[in-house]
Amino acid sequence: MEIKDAAQLLSALGHDARLSIFRLLVEAGPAGLNAGAISDALAMPPASASFHLAHLSRVGLIQGQRAHRFIHYSANFSSMDALIVFLTRNCCQGEACLPLTAACDTRGTRRVHMTGD
Amino acid sequence: MEIKDAAQLLSALGHDARLSIFRLLVEAGPAGLNAGAISDALAMPPASASFHLAHLSRVGLIQGQRAHRFIHYSANFSSMDALIVFLTRNCCQGEACLPLTAACDTRGTRRVHMTGD
DNA sequence: GTGTCATTTCGATAATATTCGAATTATGGA
DNA sequence: TCCATAATTCGAATATTATCGAAATGACAC
């Protein structure tokens, strides 16, 4: 990932409304939510939600898929993954600079409180 | 960390110049770099560098400390750590959604290519 | 103090983004 | 076909942010 791509993703996430949407979809998991449910959940006018969904979609952080009359949006986890790797690559000269991230589960096995590892 | 705080950090990083500065400091490690070295390394006018350093500093992603006539800026790793945790908390309903992040070393022991873990 | 260098602040311009009601398009059911 | 609903696009006002030369500030040496 290049600087420009990463900055584009970060800038897309750097807005209350869009970050709220993205977090909602991250928690919703692969099944996602439709546009109306998102705009309801966040008490946001549909036009505003659509504007931000389009933005997130354009940069690849989420994707939408139509099912009947609804469009289901879901987070693109691999793009978030790549972004985090970009942010932390070659970090901190080998020190243990990200203890919380390390303790946080990203593989399905819970290890919230590290005891020694 | 609240949505607003996270959005503020992401927005600060969502700009080519600031992301370049931040990445430079992340790779530089705790020792950091002074303002002039940063503006040189990125071929950026000093006034522009200063503008962006002030922004990053204001939101807490970096900090500056004066030493003699120089101001050494360094990345605030714990704030980056908290940001990543915020982005990924309660993610993906227990699926292994962030394989690259999981494989990436953040604790000092190299484990770049996972073989089974 | 005076000079020098590192850095920031000022300031005016320019560019970009956000908001969201109203109108429009898309889909499917009766 | 006609209606209802889901979602987007339009559009125009509003707000925010970036750029960077020039001037000012801060720190130190002599």
Coordinates of N, CA and C in Angstrom, one line a residue, chain A:
Chain A
M1 N 0.8 -1.2 0.0 CA 0.0 0.0 0.0 C 0.9 1.2 0.0
E2 N 0.5 2.2 -0.8 CA 1.2 3.5 -0.9 C 0.7 4.5 0.0
I3 N 1.5 5.5 0.3 CA 1.1 6.6 1.2 C -0.2 7.2 0.7
K4 N -0.4 7.4 -0.5 CA -1.6 8.1 -1.0 C -2.8 7.2 -0.8
D5 N -2.7 5.9 -1.0 CA -3.9 5.1 -0.7 C -4.2 5.0 0.8
A6 N -3.2 4.9 1.6 CA -3.4 4.9 3.0 C -4.1 6.2 3.5
A7 N -3.5 7.3 3.0 CA -4.1 8.6 3.4 C -5.5 8.7 3.0
Q8 N -5.9 8.2 1.8 CA -7.2 8.2 1.4 C -8.2 7.4 2.3
L9 N -7.7 6.2 2.7 CA -8.5 5.5 3.7 C -8.6 6.2 5.0
L10 N -7.5 6.7 5.5 CA -7.6 7.4 6.8 C -8.4 8.6 6.8
S11 N -8.3 9.3 5.7 CA -9.2 10.5 5.5 C -10.7 10.2 5.5
A12 N -10.9 9.1 4.8 CA -12.3 8.6 4.8 C -12.9 8.3 6.2
L13 N -12.0 7.7 7.0 CA -12.4 7.3 8.3 C -12.3 8.5 9.3
G14 N -11.7 9.5 8.9 CA -11.5 10.7 9.8 C -12.7 11.6 9.8
H15 N -13.8 11.1 9.9 CA -15.0 11.9 10.0 C -16.0 11.2 10.9
D16 N -16.6 11.9 11.8 CA -17.5 11.3 12.8 C -18.5 10.4 12.1
A17 N -19.2 10.9 11.1 CA -20.3 10.1 10.5 C -19.8 8.9 9.8
R18 N -18.7 9.0 9.1 CA -18.2 7.9 8.4 C -17.6 6.8 9.3
L19 N -16.9 7.3 10.3 CA -16.3 6.4 11.3 C -17.4 5.6 12.0
S20 N -18.5 6.3 12.3 CA -19.6 5.6 13.0 C -20.2 4.6 12.1
I21 N -20.3 4.9 10.9 CA -20.9 3.9 9.9 C -19.9 2.7 9.8
F22 N -18.6 3.0 9.7 CA -17.7 1.9 9.5 C -17.6 1.0 10.7
R23 N -17.6 1.6 11.9 CA -17.6 0.8 13.1 C -18.8 0.0 13.2
L24 N -20.0 0.6 12.9 CA -21.2 -0.2 12.9 C -21.1 -1.4 12.0
L25 N -20.5 -1.3 10.9 CA -20.4 -2.4 9.9 C -19.3 -3.4 10.4
V26 N -18.3 -2.9 11.0 CA -17.2 -3.8 11.5 C -17.9 -4.7 12.6
E27 N -18.7 -4.1 13.4 CA -19.3 -4.9 14.5 C -20.4 -5.8 13.9
A28 N -21.0 -5.4 12.8 CA -22.1 -6.2 12.2 C -21.5 -7.4 11.5
G29 N -20.2 -7.4 11.2 CA -19.6 -8.5 10.6 C -20.0 -8.7 9.1
P30 N -19.6 -9.8 8.5 CA -19.7 -10.0 7.0 C -21.2 -9.8 6.5
A31 N -22.2 -10.1 7.4 CA -23.5 -10.0 6.9 C -23.9 -8.5 6.6
G32 N -23.4 -7.6 7.3 CA -23.6 -6.2 7.1 C -25.0 -5.7 7.4
L33 N -25.3 -4.5 6.9 CA -26.6 -3.9 7.2 C -27.0 -3.1 5.9
N34 N -28.3 -2.9 5.8 CA -28.7 -2.1 4.6 C -28.7 -0.6 4.9
A35 N -28.7 0.2 3.9 CA -28.6 1.6 4.0 C -29.6 2.2 5.0
G36 N -30.8 1.8 4.9 CA -31.8 2.3 5.8 C -31.6 2.0 7.2
A37 N -31.1 0.8 7.5 CA -30.8 0.4 8.9 C -29.7 1.2 9.4
I38 N -28.7 1.5 8.6 CA -27.6 2.3 9.0 C -28.0 3.7 9.3
S39 N -28.8 4.3 8.4 CA -29.2 5.7 8.6 C -30.1 5.8 9.9
D40 N -30.9 4.8 10.1 CA -31.8 4.7 11.3 C -30.9 4.6 12.6
A41 N -30.0 3.6 12.5 CA -29.2 3.4 13.7 C -28.4 4.6 14.2
L42 N -28.0 5.4 13.2 CA -27.2 6.6 13.5 C -27.9 7.9 13.5
A43 N -29.3 7.8 13.3 CA -30.1 9.0 13.3 C -29.6 10.0 12.3
M44 N -29.4 9.5 11.1 CA -28.7 10.4 10.1 C -29.7 10.4 8.9
P45 N -29.9 11.6 8.3 CA -30.8 11.7 7.2 C -30.3 10.8 6.0
P46 N -31.2 10.1 5.3 CA -30.8 9.2 4.3 C -29.8 9.7 3.3
A47 N -30.0 11.0 2.9 CA -29.1 11.6 1.9 C -27.7 11.7 2.4
S48 N -27.6 12.0 3.7 CA -26.3 12.2 4.3 C -25.6 10.8 4.4
A49 N -26.4 9.8 4.9 CA -25.9 8.4 5.0 C -25.4 8.0 3.6
S50 N -26.2 8.2 2.6 CA -25.8 7.8 1.3 C -24.5 8.4 0.8
F51 N -24.4 9.7 1.1 CA -23.2 10.5 0.7 C -22.0 9.8 1.3
H52 N -22.1 9.5 2.6 CA -20.9 8.9 3.3 C -20.7 7.4 2.9
L53 N -21.7 6.7 2.7 CA -21.6 5.3 2.2 C -20.9 5.3 0.9
A54 N -21.3 6.3 0.0 CA -20.6 6.3 -1.3 C -19.1 6.6 -1.2
H55 N -18.8 7.5 -0.2 CA -17.4 7.8 0.0 C -16.6 6.6 0.5
L56 N -17.1 5.9 1.5 CA -16.5 4.8 2.0 C -16.3 3.7 1.0
S57 N -17.4 3.6 0.2 CA -17.4 2.5 -0.9 C -16.4 2.9 -2.0
R58 N -16.3 4.1 -2.3 CA -15.4 4.5 -3.4 C -13.9 4.2 -3.0
V59 N -13.6 4.4 -1.8 CA -12.2 4.1 -1.4 C -12.0 2.6 -1.0
G60 N -13.0 1.9 -1.0 CA -12.9 0.4 -0.8 C -12.9 -0.1 0.6
L61 N -13.4 0.8 1.6 CA -13.4 0.3 2.9 C -14.7 -0.5 3.2
I62 N -15.7 -0.3 2.4 CA -16.9 -1.1 2.5 C -17.4 -1.4 1.1
Q63 N -18.3 -2.3 1.0 CA -18.9 -2.6 -0.3 C -20.4 -2.9 -0.1
G64 N -21.1 -2.6 -1.1 CA -22.6 -2.7 -1.1 C -23.0 -3.8 -2.1
Q65 N -24.1 -4.5 -1.7 CA -24.6 -5.5 -2.6 C -26.1 -5.5 -2.5
R66 N -26.7 -5.4 -3.7 CA -28.2 -5.3 -3.7 C -28.8 -6.7 -3.4
A67 N -29.8 -6.7 -2.6 CA -30.6 -7.9 -2.4 C -32.1 -7.4 -2.3
H68 N -32.8 -7.8 -3.3 CA -34.2 -7.3 -3.4 C -34.2 -5.8 -3.5
R69 N -35.0 -5.2 -2.6 CA -35.0 -3.7 -2.7 C -33.9 -3.1 -1.8
F70 N -33.1 -3.8 -1.1 CA -32.2 -3.3 -0.1 C -30.8 -3.4 -0.7
I71 N -29.9 -2.5 -0.2 CA -28.5 -2.7 -0.5 C -27.8 -2.9 0.8
H72 N -27.2 -4.1 0.9 CA -26.5 -4.5 2.1 C -25.0 -4.0 2.0
Y73 N -24.6 -3.2 3.0 CA -23.3 -2.8 3.1 C -22.5 -3.6 4.1
S74 N -21.3 -3.9 3.8 CA -20.4 -4.6 4.8 C -19.0 -4.0 4.8
A75 N -18.3 -4.2 5.9 CA -17.0 -3.7 6.0 C -16.1 -4.6 5.1
N76 N -15.1 -4.0 4.6 CA -14.0 -4.7 3.8 C -12.9 -4.9 4.8
F77 N -12.9 -6.1 5.4 CA -11.9 -6.3 6.5 C -10.5 -6.4 5.9
S78 N -10.3 -6.8 4.7 CA -8.9 -6.9 4.3 C -8.3 -5.6 4.0
S79 N -9.2 -4.6 3.7 CA -8.6 -3.3 3.5 C -8.3 -2.6 4.8
M80 N -9.1 -2.9 5.8 CA -8.7 -2.4 7.2 C -7.4 -3.1 7.6
D81 N -7.3 -4.4 7.3 CA -6.1 -5.1 7.7 C -4.8 -4.5 7.0
A82 N -4.9 -4.3 5.7 CA -3.8 -3.7 5.0 C -3.4 -2.3 5.6
L83 N -4.5 -1.6 6.0 CA -4.2 -0.2 6.5 C -3.4 -0.3 7.8
I84 N -3.8 -1.2 8.7 CA -3.1 -1.3 10.0 C -1.7 -1.8 9.7
V85 N -1.5 -2.7 8.8 CA -0.1 -3.1 8.5 C 0.7 -1.9 8.0
F86 N 0.1 -1.1 7.2 CA 0.8 0.0 6.6 C 1.2 1.0 7.8
L87 N 0.3 1.2 8.7 CA 0.6 2.1 9.8 C 1.7 1.7 10.7
T88 N 1.8 0.3 10.9 CA 2.7 -0.2 11.9 C 4.0 -0.8 11.3
R89 N 4.1 -0.8 10.0 CA 5.3 -1.5 9.4 C 6.6 -0.8 9.8
N90 N 7.6 -1.6 10.1 CA 8.9 -1.2 10.5 C 8.8 -0.2 11.7
C91 N 7.9 -0.5 12.6 CA 7.7 0.5 13.6 C 8.7 0.3 14.8
C92 N 9.0 1.4 15.4 CA 9.6 1.4 16.8 C 10.8 0.7 17.0
Q93 N 11.6 0.4 15.9 CA 12.9 -0.2 16.1 C 13.0 -1.5 16.9
G94 N 11.9 -2.3 16.8 CA 12.0 -3.6 17.5 C 11.5 -3.6 18.9
E95 N 11.1 -2.4 19.4 CA 10.5 -2.4 20.7 C 9.1 -2.9 20.7
A96 N 8.6 -3.2 21.9 CA 7.2 -3.7 22.0 C 6.2 -2.5 22.1
C97 N 6.0 -1.8 21.0 CA 5.4 -0.5 21.0 C 3.8 -0.6 21.0
L98 N 3.3 -1.7 20.7 CA 1.8 -1.8 20.5 C 1.2 -2.9 21.4
P99 N 1.4 -2.8 22.7 CA 0.9 -3.9 23.6 C -0.6 -4.2 23.5
L100 N -1.4 -3.2 23.4 CA -2.8 -3.4 23.3 C -3.2 -4.1 22.0
T101 N -2.7 -3.7 21.0 CA -3.0 -4.3 19.7 C -2.5 -5.8 19.7
A102 N -1.4 -6.0 20.3 CA -0.8 -7.4 20.4 C -1.7 -8.3 21.2
A103 N -2.3 -7.7 22.3 CA -3.1 -8.4 23.2 C -4.5 -8.6 22.6
C104 N -4.9 -7.8 21.7 CA -6.2 -7.9 21.1 C -6.3 -9.0 20.1
D105 N -7.4 -9.7 20.2 CA -7.6 -10.8 19.4 C -8.0 -10.4 18.0
T106 N -7.3 -11.0 17.0 CA -7.6 -10.8 15.6 C -7.7 -12.1 14.9
R107 N -7.7 -13.2 15.6 CA -7.6 -14.5 15.0 C -8.7 -15.5 15.4
G108 N -9.6 -15.0 16.3 CA -10.7 -15.8 16.7 C -10.4 -16.5 18.1
T109 N -9.2 -16.5 18.5 CA -8.9 -17.1 19.9 C -8.8 -15.9 20.8
R110 N -9.5 -15.9 21.9 CA -9.5 -14.8 22.9 C -8.3 -14.9 23.7
R111 N -7.6 -13.7 23.8 CA -6.4 -13.6 24.6 C -6.4 -12.2 25.1
V112 N -7.5 -11.7 25.7 CA -7.6 -10.3 26.0 C -6.6 -9.9 27.1
H113 N -6.4 -10.7 28.1 CA -5.4 -10.4 29.1 C -4.2 -11.3 29.0
M114 N -3.2 -10.7 28.5 CA -2.0 -11.5 28.3 C -1.4 -11.8 29.7
T115 N -0.9 -13.0 29.8 CA -0.3 -13.4 31.1 C 1.2 -13.7 31.0
G116 N 1.7 -13.6 29.8 CA 3.1 -13.9 29.7 C 3.5 -14.2 28.2
D117 N 2.7 -15.0 27.6 CA 2.8 -15.2 26.2 C 4.2 -15.5 25.7

